[in-house]
Short mmCIF file of C-alpha atoms in Angstrom, two decimals:
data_model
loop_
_atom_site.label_atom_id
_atom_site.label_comp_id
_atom_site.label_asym_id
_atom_site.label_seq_id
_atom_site.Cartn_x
_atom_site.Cartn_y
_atom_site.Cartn_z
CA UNK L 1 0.00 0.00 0.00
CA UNK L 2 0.95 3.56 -0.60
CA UNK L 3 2.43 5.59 2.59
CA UNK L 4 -0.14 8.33 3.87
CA UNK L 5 -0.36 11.66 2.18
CA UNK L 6 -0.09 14.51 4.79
CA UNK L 7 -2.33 17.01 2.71
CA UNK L 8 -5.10 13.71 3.32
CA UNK L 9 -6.11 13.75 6.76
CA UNK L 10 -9.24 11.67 8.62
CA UNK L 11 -11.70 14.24 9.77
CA UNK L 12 -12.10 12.33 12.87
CA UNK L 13 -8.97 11.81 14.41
CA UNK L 14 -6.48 14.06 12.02
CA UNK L 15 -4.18 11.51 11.22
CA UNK L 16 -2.57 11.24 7.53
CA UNK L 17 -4.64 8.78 5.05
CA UNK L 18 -3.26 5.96 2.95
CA UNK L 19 -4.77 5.24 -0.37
CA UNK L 20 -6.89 2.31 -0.71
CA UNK L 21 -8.50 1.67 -4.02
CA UNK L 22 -9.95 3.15 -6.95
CA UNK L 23 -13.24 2.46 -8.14
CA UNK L 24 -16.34 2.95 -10.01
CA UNK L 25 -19.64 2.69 -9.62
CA UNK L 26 -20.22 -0.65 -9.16
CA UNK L 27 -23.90 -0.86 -8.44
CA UNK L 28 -24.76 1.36 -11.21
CA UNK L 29 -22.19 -0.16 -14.04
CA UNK L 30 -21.61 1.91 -17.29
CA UNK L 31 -21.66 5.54 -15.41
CA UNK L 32 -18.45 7.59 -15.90
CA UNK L 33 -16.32 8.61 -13.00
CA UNK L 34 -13.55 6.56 -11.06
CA UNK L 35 -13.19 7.22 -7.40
CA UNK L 36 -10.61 7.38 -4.50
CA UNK L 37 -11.32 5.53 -1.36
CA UNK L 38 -8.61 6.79 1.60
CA UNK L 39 -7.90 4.90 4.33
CA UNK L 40 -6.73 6.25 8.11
CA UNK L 41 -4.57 3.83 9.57
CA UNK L 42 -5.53 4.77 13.15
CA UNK L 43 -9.06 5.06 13.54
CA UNK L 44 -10.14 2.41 10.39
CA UNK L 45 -12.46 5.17 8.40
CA UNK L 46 -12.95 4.82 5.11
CA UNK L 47 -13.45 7.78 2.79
CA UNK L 48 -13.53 9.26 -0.85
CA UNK L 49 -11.45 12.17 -1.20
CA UNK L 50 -11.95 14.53 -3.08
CA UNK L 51 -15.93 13.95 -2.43
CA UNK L 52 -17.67 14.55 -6.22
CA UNK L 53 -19.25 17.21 -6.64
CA UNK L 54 -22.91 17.82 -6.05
CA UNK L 55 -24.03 17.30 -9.63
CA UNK L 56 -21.59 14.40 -10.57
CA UNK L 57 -23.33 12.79 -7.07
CA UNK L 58 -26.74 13.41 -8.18
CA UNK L 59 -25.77 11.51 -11.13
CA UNK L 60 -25.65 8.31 -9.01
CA UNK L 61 -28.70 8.38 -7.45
CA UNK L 62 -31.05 7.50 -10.48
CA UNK L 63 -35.05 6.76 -10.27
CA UNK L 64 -34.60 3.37 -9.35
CA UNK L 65 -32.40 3.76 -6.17
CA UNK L 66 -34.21 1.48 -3.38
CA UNK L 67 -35.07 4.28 -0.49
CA UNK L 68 -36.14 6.51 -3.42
CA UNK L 69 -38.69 4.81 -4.98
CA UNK L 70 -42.23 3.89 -3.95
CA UNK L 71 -43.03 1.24 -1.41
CA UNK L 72 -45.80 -1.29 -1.07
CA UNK L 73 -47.36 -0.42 2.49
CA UNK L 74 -45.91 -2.30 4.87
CA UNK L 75 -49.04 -4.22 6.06
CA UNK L 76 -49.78 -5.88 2.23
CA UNK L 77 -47.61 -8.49 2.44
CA UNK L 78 -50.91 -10.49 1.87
CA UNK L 79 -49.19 -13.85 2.58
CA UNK L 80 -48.30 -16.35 5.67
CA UNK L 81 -44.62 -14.79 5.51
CA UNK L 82 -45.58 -11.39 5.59
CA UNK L 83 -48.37 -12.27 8.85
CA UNK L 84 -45.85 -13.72 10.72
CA UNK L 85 -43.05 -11.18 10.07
CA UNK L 86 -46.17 -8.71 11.19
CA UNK L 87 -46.94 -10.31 14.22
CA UNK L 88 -43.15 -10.81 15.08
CA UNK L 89 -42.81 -6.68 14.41
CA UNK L 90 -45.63 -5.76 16.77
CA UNK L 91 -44.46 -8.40 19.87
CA UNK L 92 -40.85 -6.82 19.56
CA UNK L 93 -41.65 -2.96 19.73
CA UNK L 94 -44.43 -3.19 22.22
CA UNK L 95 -41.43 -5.73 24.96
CA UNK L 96 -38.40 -4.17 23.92
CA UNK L 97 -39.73 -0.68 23.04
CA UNK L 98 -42.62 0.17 24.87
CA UNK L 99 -45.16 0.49 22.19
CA UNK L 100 -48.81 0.79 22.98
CA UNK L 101 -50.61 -1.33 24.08
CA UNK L 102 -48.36 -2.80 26.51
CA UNK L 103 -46.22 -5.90 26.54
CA UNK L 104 -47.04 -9.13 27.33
CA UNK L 105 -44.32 -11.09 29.34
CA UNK L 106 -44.24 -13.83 26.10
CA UNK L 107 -43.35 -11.30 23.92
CA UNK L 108 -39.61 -12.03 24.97
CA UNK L 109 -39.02 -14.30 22.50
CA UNK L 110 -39.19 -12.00 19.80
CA UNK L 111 -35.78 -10.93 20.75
CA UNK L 112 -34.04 -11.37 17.89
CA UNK L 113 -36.50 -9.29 15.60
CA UNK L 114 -36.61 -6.34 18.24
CA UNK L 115 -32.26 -6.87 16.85
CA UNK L 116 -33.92 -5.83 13.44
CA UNK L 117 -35.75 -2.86 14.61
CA UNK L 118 -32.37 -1.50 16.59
CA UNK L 119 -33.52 1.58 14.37
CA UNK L 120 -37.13 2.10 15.98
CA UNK L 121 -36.96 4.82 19.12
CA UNK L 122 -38.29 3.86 21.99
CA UNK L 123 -41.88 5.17 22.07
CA UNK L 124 -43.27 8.47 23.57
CA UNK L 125 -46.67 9.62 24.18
CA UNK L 126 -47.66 12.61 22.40
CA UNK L 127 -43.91 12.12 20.16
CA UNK L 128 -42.26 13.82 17.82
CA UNK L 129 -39.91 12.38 15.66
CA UNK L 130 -37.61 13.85 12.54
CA UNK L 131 -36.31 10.94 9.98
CA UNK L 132 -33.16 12.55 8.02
CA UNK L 133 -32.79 10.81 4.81
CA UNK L 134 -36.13 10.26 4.63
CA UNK L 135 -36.57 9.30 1.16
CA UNK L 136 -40.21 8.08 -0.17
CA UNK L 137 -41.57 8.03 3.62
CA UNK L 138 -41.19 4.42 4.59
CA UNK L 139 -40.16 4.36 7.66
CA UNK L 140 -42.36 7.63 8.45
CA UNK L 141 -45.13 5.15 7.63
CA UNK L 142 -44.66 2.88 9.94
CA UNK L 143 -43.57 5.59 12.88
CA UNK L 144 -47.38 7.41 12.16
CA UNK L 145 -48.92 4.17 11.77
CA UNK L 146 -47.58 2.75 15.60
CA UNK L 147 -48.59 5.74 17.35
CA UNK L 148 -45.88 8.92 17.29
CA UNK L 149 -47.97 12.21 16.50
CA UNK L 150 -45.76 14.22 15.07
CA UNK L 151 -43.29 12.72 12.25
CA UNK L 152 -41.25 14.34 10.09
CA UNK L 153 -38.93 13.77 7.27
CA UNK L 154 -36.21 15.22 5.21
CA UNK L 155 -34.42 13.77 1.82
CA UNK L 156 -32.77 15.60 -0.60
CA UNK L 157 -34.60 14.35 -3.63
CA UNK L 158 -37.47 16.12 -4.85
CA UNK L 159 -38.96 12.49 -6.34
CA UNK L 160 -38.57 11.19 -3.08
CA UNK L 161 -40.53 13.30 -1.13
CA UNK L 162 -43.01 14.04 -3.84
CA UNK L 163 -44.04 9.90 -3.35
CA UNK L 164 -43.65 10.61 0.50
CA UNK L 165 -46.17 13.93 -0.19
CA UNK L 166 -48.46 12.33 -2.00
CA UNK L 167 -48.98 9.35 1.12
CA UNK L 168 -50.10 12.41 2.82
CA UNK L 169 -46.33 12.32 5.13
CA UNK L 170 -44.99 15.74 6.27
CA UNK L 171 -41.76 15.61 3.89
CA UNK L 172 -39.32 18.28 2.96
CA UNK L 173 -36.64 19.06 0.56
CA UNK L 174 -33.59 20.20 1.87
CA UNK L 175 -31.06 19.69 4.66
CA UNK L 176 -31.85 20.32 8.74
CA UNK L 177 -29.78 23.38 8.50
CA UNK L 178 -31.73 25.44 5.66
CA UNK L 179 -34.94 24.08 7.17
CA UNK L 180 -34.30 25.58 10.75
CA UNK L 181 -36.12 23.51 13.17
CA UNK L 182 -37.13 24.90 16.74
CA UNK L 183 -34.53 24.26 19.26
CA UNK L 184 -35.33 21.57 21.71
CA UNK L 185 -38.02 20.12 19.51
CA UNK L 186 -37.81 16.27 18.88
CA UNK L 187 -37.75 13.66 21.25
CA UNK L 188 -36.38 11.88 18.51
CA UNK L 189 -33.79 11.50 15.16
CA UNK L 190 -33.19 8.87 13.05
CA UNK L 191 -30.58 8.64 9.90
CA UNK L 192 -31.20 4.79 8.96
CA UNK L 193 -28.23 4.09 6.42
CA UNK L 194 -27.60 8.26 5.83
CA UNK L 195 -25.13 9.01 8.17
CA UNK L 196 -22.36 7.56 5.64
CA UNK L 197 -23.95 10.04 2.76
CA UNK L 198 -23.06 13.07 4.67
CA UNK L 199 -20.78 15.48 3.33
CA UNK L 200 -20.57 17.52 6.60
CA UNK L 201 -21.16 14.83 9.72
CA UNK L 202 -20.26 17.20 11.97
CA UNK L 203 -22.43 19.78 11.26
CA UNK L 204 -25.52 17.26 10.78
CA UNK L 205 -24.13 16.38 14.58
CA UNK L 206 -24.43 19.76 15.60
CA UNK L 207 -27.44 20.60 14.14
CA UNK L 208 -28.97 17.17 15.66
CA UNK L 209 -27.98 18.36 19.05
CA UNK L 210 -29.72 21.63 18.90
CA UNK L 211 -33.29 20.65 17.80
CA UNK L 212 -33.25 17.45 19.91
CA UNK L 213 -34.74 17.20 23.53
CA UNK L 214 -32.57 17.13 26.60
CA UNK L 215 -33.85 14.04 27.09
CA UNK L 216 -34.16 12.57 23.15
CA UNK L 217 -32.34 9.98 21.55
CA UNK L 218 -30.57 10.05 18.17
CA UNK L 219 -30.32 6.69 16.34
CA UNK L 220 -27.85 6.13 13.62
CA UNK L 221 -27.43 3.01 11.34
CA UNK L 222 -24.40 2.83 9.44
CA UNK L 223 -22.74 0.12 7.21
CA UNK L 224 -19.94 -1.58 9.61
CA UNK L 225 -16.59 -1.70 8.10
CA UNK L 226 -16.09 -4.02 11.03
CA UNK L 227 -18.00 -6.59 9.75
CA UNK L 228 -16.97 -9.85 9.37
CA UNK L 229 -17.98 -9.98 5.57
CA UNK L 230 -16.12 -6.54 5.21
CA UNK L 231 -13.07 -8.27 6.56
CA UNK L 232 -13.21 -10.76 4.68
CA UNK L 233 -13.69 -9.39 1.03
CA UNK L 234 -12.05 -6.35 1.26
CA UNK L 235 -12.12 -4.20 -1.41
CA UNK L 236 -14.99 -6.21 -2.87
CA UNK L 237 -17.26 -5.61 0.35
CA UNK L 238 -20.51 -4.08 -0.94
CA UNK L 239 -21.31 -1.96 1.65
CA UNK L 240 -19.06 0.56 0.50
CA UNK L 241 -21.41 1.73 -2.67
CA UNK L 242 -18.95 3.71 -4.06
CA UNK L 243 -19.46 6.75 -4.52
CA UNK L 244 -22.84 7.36 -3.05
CA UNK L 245 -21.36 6.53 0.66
CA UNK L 246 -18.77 9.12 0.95
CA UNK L 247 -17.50 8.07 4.83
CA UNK L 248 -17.45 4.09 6.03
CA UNK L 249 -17.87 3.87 9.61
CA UNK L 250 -16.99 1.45 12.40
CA UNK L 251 -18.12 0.80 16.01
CA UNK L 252 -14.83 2.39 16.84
CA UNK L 253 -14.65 5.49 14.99
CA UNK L 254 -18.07 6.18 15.16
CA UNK L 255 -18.03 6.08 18.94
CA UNK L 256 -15.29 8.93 19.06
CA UNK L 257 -17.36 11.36 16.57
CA UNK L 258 -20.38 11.40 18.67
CA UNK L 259 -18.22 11.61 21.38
CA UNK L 260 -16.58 14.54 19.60
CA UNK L 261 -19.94 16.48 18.67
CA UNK L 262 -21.09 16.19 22.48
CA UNK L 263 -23.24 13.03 22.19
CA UNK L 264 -23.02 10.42 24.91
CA UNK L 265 -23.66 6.47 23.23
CA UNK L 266 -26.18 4.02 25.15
CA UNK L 267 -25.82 1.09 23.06
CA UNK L 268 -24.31 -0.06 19.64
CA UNK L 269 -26.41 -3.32 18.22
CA UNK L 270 -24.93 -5.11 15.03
CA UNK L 271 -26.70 -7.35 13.19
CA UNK L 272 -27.25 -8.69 9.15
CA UNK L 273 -24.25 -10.97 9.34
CA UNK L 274 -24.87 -12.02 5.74
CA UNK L 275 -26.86 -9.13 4.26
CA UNK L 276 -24.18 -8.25 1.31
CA UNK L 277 -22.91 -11.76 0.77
CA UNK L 278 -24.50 -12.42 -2.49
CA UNK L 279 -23.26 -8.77 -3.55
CA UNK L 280 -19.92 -9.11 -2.11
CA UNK L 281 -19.15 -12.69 -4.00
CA UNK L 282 -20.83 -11.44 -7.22
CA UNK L 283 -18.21 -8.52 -6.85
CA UNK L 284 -14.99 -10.55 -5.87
CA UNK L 285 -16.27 -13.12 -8.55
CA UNK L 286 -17.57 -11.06 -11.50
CA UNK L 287 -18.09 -14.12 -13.96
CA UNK L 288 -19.63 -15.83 -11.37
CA UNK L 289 -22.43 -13.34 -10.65
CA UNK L 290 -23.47 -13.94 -14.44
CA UNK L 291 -23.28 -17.42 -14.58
CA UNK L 292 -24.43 -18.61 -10.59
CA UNK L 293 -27.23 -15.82 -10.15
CA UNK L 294 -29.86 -18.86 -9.41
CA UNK L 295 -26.95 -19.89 -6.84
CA UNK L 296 -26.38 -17.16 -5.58
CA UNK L 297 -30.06 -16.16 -4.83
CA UNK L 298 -30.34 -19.29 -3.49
CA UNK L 299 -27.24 -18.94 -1.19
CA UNK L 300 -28.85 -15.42 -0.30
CA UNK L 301 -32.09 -16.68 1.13
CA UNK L 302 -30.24 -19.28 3.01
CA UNK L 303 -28.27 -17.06 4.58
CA UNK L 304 -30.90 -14.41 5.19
CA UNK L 305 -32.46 -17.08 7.15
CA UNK L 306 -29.45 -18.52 8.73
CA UNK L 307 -28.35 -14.78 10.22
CA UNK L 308 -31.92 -14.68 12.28
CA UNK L 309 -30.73 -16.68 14.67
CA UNK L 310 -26.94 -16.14 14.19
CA UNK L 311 -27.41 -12.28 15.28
CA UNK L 312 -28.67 -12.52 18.62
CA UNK L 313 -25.29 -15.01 19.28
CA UNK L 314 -22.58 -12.94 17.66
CA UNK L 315 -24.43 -9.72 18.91
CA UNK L 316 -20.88 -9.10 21.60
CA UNK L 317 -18.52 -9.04 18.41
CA UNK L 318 -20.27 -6.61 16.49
CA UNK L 319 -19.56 -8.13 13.34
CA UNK L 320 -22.47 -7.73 11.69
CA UNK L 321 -22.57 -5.87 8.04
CA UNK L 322 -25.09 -3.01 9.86
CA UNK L 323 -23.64 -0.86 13.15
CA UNK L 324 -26.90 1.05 14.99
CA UNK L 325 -26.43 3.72 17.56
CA UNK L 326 -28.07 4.66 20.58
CA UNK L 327 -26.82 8.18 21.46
CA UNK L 328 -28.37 11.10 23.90
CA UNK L 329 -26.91 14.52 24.56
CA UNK L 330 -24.19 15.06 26.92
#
């Protein structure tokens, strides 16, 4: 590996970066660009440098990126699959997150969903939540539909929230800074896999502290450069969606910027073990993703099923492919 470049510094813990690879976008194939990723050999972060340029970004972000398009609601799953996951959802935010109407001491075994909804706050009467990276309003979907009164979102794309709009969801264009929210106002943010889009963490860290509660939570999920599939295929790991993720976080690094911004962390929950494996071999493997895609699909739903039960076990070692973050103010 190249030696680190002074004039390349982490913005987390200022020490000189190394080059790591070039690449380009390998989700979208056929768009122009190459890109640096940067590595700091202290901290682990992973980073593009320089960061394209708004338009060039844009670019990468076409109509049929997942959290941009339109969703199904999340109740029409319509078969036995879809019931259970349902009635698995509802036992493991009313035990482990105090959704109405209560828990029911059974509801305990639905432990390793509640893993899966490490993103959900913890509920509050009368609640108001903001959901940064909103896109077409999922996840604001589900927070109206289990009970929080006041939910709103933010995305950059004007698609995005137009779909969000037109579900009747209290979406806006634009970034928490231009949009000047009251101080003191939410009891709760959430940036479900945005965080790592961020041009500015720091100031979305600043800006999170002002408008939330003395007593709110802010929730971050990030792709874990920890992971054990990250560790094991490198370069070829998927999570690092070059160039649309422009920092990769782990449990370490992360830790120290919300330290940084004034943010004290209550828990860090990793789970999806296997989430990018099909990705990350069809990557490392290129012929292979042509030739074994009924494999490989195959070997996807196995695993899928497989890191259920795998999470809850491996949960200590935090080498799952997703990091979540429990943080309050200091």
């Amino acid at each position: 590996m190249d030696s680190p470049r002074k004039d390349i510094r982490c913005f987390i813990c200022a020490r000189a970066a190394s080059p790591y690879f070039r690449s380009p976008d390998r989700l979208y194939e056929g768009r122009k660009g190459e890109f640096d990723l940067w590595r700091c050999p202290a901290c682990g972060l992973v980073f593009l440098s320089p960061h394209p340029g708004e338009r060039v970004l844009h670019a990468h972000y076409p109509r049929e990126y997942g959290p941009h398009a339109d969703f199904a609601d999340s109740g029409a799953h319509g078969e036995t699959t879809g019931r259970i996951r349902n009635v698995m959802s509802r036992g493991a935010r009313r035990y482990w997150f105090g959704y109405p109407p209560g828990k029911r001491w059974w509801q305990v075994i639905f432990y390793p969903y509640a893993l899966r909804l490490a993103h959900y706050p913890y509920y509050r009467d009368n609640g108001s939540l903001l959901d940064i990276g909103c896109g077409s309003g999922q996840f604001m979907s589900s927070m109206k539909r289990v009970g929080w009164t006041e939910v709103v979102g933010i995305d950059f794309s004007e698609r995005a929230v137009g779909v969000a709009k037109k579900r009747g969801l209290d979406a806006h264009v634009g970034t928490v800074g231009e949009l000047r929210f009251p101080d003191s106002h939410f009891d709760a943010i959430t940036m479900h896999h945005v965080f790592e889009h961020l041009p500015d963490p720091k100031e979305m860290l600043s800006e999170a502290k002002r408008i939330l509660k003395d007593d709110g939570e802010v929730i971050i999920t990030v792709p874990n450069t920890g992971s054990f599939l990250a560790r094991l295929f490198g370069k070829n790991w998927f999570g690092f969606e070059i160039p649309r993720h422009l920092y990769n976080y782990n449990k370490k690094n992360l830790l120290t910027l919300l330290s940084q911004c004034g943010f004290r962390v209550t828990s860090v929950v990793s789970v999806k073990i296997f989430s990018t494996l099909m990705a990350d071999i069809g990557y490392a493997f290129p012929k292979f993703r042509a030739a074994g895609a009924k494999t490989l699909r195959q070997l996807n739903a196995i695993s899928n099923a497989a890191e259920f039960f795998i999470d809850p076990l491996l949960r200590p070692f935090t080498l799952g492919d997703e990091l979540t973050f429990r943080a309050r103010k200091r």
